mmCIF file of N, CA and C in Angstrom:
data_model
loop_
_atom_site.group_PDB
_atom_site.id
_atom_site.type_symbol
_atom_site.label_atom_id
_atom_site.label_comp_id
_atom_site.label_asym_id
_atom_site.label_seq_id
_atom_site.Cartn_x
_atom_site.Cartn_y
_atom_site.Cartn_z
ATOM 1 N N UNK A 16 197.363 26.199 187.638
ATOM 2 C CA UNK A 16 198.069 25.739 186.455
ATOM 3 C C UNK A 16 197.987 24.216 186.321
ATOM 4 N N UNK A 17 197.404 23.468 187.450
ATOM 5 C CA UNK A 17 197.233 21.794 187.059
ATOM 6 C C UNK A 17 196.348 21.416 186.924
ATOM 7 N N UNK A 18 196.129 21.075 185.701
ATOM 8 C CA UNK A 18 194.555 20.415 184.591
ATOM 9 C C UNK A 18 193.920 19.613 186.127
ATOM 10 N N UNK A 19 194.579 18.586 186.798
ATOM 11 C CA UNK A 19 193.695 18.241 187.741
ATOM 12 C C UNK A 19 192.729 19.245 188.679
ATOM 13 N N UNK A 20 193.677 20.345 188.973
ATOM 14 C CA UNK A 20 193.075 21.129 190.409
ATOM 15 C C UNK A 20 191.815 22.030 189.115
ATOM 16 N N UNK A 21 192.463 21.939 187.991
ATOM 17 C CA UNK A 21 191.083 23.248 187.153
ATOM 18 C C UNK A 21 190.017 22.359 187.155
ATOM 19 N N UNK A 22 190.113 20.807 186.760
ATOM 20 C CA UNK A 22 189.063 19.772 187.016
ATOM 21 C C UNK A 22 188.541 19.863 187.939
ATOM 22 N N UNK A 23 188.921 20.058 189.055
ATOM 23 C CA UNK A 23 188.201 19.718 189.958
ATOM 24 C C UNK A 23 187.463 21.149 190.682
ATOM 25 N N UNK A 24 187.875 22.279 190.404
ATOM 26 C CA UNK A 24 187.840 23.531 190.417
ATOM 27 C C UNK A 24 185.746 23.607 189.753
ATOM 28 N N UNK A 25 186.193 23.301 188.577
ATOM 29 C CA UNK A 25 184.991 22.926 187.828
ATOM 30 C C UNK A 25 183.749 22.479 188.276
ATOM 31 N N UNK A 26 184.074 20.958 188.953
ATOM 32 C CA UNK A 26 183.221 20.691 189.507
ATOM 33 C C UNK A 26 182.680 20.769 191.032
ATOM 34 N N UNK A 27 183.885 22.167 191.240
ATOM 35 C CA UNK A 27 182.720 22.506 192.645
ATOM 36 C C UNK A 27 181.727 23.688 192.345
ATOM 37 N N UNK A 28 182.234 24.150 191.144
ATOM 38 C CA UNK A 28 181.612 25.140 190.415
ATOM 39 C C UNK A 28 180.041 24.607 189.951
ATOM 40 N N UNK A 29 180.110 23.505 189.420
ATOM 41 C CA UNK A 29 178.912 22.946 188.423
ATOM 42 C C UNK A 29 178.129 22.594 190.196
ATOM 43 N N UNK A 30 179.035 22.334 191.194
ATOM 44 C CA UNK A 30 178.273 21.806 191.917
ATOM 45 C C UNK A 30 177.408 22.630 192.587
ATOM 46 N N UNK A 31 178.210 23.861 192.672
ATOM 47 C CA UNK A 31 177.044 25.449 193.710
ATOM 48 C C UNK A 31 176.841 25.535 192.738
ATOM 49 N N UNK A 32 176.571 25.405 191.324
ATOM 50 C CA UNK A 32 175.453 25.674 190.168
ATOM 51 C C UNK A 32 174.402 25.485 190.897
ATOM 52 N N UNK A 33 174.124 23.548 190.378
ATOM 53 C CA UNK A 33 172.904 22.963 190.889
ATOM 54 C C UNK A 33 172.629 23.396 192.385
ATOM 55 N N UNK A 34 173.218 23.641 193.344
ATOM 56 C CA UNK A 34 172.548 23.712 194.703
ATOM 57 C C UNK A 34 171.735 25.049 194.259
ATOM 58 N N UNK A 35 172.385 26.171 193.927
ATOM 59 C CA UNK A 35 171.715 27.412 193.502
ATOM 60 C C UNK A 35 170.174 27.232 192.709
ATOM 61 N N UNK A 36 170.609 26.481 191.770
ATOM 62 C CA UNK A 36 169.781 26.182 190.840
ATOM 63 C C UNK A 36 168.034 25.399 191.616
ATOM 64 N N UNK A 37 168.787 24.340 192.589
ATOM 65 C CA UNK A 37 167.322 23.903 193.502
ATOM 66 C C UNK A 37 166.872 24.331 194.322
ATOM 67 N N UNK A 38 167.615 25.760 195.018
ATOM 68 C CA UNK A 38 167.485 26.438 195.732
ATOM 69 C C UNK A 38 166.287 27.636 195.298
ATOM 70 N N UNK A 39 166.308 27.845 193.688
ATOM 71 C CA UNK A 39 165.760 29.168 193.554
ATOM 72 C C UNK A 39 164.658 28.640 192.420
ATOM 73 N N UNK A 40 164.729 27.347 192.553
ATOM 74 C CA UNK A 40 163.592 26.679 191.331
ATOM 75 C C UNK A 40 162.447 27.021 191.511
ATOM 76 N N UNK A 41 161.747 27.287 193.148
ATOM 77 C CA UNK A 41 160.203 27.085 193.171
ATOM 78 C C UNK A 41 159.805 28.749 192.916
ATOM 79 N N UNK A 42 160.504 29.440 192.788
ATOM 80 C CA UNK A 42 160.609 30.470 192.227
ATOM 81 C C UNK A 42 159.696 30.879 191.024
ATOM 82 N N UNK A 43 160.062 29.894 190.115
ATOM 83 C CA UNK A 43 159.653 30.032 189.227
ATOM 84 C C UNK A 43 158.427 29.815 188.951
ATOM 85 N N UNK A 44 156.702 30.365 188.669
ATOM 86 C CA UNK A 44 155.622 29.481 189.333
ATOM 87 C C UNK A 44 155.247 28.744 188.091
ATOM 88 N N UNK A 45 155.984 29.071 186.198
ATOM 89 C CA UNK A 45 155.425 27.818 185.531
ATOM 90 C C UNK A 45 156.541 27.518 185.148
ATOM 91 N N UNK A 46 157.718 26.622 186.449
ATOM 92 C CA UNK A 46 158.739 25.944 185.786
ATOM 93 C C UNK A 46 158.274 24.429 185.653
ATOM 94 N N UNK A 47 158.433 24.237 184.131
ATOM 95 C CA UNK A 47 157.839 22.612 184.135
ATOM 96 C C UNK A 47 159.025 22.132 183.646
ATOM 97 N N UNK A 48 158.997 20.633 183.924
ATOM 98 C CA UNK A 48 160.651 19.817 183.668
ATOM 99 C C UNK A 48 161.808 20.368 182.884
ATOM 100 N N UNK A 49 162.947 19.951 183.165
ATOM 101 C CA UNK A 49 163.713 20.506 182.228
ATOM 102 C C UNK A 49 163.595 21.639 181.734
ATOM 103 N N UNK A 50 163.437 22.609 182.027
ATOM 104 C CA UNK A 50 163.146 24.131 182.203
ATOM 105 C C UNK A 50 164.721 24.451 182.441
ATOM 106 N N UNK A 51 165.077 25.109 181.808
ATOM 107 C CA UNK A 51 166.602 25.647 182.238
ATOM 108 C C UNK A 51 166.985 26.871 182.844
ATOM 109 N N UNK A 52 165.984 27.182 183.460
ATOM 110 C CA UNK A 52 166.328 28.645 183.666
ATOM 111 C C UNK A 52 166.957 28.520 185.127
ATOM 112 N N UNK A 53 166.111 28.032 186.272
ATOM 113 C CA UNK A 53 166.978 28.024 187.267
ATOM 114 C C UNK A 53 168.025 27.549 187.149
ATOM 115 N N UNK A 54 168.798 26.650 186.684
ATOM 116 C CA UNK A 54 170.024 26.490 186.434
ATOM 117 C C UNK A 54 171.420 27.093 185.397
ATOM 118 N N UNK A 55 170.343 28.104 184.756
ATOM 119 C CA UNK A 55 170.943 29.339 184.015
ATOM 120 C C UNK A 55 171.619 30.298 185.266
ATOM 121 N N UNK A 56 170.029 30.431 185.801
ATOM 122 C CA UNK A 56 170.733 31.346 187.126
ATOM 123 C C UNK A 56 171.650 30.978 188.105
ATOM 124 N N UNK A 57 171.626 30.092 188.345
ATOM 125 C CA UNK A 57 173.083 29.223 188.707
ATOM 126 C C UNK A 57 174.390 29.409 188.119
ATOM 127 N N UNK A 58 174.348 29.422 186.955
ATOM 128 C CA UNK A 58 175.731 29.278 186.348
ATOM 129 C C UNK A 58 176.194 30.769 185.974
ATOM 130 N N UNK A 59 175.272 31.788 185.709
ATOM 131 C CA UNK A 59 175.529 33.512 185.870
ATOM 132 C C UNK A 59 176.079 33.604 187.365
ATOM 133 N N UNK A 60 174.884 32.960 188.222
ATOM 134 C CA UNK A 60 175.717 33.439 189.656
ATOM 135 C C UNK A 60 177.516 32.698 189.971
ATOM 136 N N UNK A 61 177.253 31.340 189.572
ATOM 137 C CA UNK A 61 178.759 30.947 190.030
ATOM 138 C C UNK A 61 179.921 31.755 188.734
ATOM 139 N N UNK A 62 179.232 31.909 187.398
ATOM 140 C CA UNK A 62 180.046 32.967 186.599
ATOM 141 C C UNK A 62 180.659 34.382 186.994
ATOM 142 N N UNK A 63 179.823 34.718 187.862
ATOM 143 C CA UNK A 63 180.182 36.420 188.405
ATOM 144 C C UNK A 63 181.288 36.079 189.502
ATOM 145 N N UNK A 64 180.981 35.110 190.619
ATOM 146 C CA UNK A 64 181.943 34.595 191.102
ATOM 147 C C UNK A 64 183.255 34.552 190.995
ATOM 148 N N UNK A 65 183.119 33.682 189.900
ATOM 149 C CA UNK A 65 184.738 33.114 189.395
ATOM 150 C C UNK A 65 185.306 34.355 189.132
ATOM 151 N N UNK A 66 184.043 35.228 188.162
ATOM 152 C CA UNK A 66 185.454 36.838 187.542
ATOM 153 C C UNK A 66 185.230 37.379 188.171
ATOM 154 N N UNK A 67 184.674 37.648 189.753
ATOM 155 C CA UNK A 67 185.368 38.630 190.775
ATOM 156 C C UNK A 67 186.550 37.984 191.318
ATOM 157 N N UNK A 68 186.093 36.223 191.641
ATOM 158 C CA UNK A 68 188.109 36.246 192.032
ATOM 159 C C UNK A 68 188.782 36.214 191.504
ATOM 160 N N UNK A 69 188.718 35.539 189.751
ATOM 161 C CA UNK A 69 189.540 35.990 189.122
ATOM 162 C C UNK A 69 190.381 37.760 189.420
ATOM 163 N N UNK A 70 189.485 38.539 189.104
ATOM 164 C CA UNK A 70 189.645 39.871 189.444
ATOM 165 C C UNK A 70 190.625 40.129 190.869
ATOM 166 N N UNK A 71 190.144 39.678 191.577
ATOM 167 C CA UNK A 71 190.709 40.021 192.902
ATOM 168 C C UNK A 71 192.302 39.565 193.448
ATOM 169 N N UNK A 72 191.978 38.162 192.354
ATOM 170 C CA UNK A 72 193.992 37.757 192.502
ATOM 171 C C UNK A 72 194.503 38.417 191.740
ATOM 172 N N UNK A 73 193.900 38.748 190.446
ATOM 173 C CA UNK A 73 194.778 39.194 189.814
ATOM 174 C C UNK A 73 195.319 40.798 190.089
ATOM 175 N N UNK A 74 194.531 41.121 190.503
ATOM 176 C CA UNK A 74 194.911 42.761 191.427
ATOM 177 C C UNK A 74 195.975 42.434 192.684
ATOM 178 N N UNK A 75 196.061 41.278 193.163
ATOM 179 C CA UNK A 75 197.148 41.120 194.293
ATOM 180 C C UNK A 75 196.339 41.328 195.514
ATOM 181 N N UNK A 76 194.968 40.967 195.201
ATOM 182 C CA UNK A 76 193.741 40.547 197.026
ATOM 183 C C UNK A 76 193.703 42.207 196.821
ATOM 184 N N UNK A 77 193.585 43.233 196.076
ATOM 185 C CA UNK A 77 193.122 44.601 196.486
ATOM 186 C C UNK A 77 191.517 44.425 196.473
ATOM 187 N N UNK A 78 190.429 45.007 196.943
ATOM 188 C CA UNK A 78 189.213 45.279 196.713
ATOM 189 C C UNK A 78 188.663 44.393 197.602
ATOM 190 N N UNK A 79 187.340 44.635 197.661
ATOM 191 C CA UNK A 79 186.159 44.001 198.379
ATOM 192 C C UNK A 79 185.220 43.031 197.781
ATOM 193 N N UNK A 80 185.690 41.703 197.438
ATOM 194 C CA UNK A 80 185.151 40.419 197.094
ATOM 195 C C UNK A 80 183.047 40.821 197.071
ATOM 196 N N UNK A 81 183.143 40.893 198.086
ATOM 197 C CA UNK A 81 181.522 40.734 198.538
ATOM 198 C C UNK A 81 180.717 42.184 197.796
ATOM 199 N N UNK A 82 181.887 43.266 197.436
ATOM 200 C CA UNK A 82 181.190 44.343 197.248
ATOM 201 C C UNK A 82 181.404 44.249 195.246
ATOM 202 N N UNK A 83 182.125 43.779 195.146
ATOM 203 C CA UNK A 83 182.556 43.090 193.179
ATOM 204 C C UNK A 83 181.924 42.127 192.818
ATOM 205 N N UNK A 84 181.330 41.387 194.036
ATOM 206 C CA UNK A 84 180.278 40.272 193.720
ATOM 207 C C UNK A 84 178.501 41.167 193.526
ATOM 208 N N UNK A 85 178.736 41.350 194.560
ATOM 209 C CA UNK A 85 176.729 42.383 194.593
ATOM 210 C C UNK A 85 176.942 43.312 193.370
ATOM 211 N N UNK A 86 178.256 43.766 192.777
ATOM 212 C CA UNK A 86 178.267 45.009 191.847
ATOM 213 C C UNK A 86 178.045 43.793 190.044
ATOM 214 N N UNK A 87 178.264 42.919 190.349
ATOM 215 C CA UNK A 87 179.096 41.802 188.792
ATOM 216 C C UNK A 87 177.174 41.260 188.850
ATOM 217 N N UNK A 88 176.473 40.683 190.208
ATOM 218 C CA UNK A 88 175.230 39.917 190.258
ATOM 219 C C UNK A 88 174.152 41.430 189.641
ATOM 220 N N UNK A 89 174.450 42.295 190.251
ATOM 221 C CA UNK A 89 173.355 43.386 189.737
ATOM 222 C C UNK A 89 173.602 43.705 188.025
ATOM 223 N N UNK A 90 174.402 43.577 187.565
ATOM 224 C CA UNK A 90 174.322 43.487 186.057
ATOM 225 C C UNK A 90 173.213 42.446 185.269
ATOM 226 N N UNK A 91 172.983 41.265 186.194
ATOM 227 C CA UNK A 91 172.034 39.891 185.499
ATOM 228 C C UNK A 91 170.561 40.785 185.997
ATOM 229 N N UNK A 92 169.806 40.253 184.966
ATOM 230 C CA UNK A 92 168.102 40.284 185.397
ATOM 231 C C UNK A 92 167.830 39.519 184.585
ATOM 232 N N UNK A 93 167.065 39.040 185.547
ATOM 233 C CA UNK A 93 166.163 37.506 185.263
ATOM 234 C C UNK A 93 164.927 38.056 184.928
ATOM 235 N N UNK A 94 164.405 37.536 183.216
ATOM 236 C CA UNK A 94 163.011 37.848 183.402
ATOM 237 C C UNK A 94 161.972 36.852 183.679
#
C-alpha cells in the first residue's frame, strides 16, 4: 500500500526484466539492435510472476508458487 515500496517493487521487476532479457538475447539468431523481443520476453516472464504471487497472497499462501508459475509461463509462445 506505499507508493514508495510499489516504486521500488517496480524496479526490481524492470530489473529481472533486463537480466532475463540479456540472458535469452543470443537466442535469437537475427536479433539486430533494438529488437524488442527479448525484452518482451522478459516482461511476460516477470508478468506471470507478479500474477502468480499476486494469486498466491491473495488465496492466504495456498498453492504451489513454482507449479502456477510453469502453469501461467506455458500459456506464452514465443515465435
Amino acid at each position: 500500500a506505499s507508493p514508495g515500496l510499489e516504486a521500488w517493487t517496480l524496479r526490481v521487476y524492470v530489473t529481472f526484466e533486463k537480466a532475463i532479457a540479456d540472458a535469452i538475447a543470443h537466442r535469437f539468431v537475427d536479433l539486430a539492435p533494438a529488437d524488442p523481443r527479448p525484452r518482451i520476453v522478459g516482461a511476460l516472464t516477470m508478468s506471470a510472476v507478479r500474477i502468480c504471487l499476486d494469486a498466491w497472497l491473495e488465496s492466504g499462501g495456498e498453492g504451489d508458487v513454482p507449479i502456477m508459475l510453469q502453469r501461467a509461463l506455458g500459456t506464452v509462445k514465443v515465435l
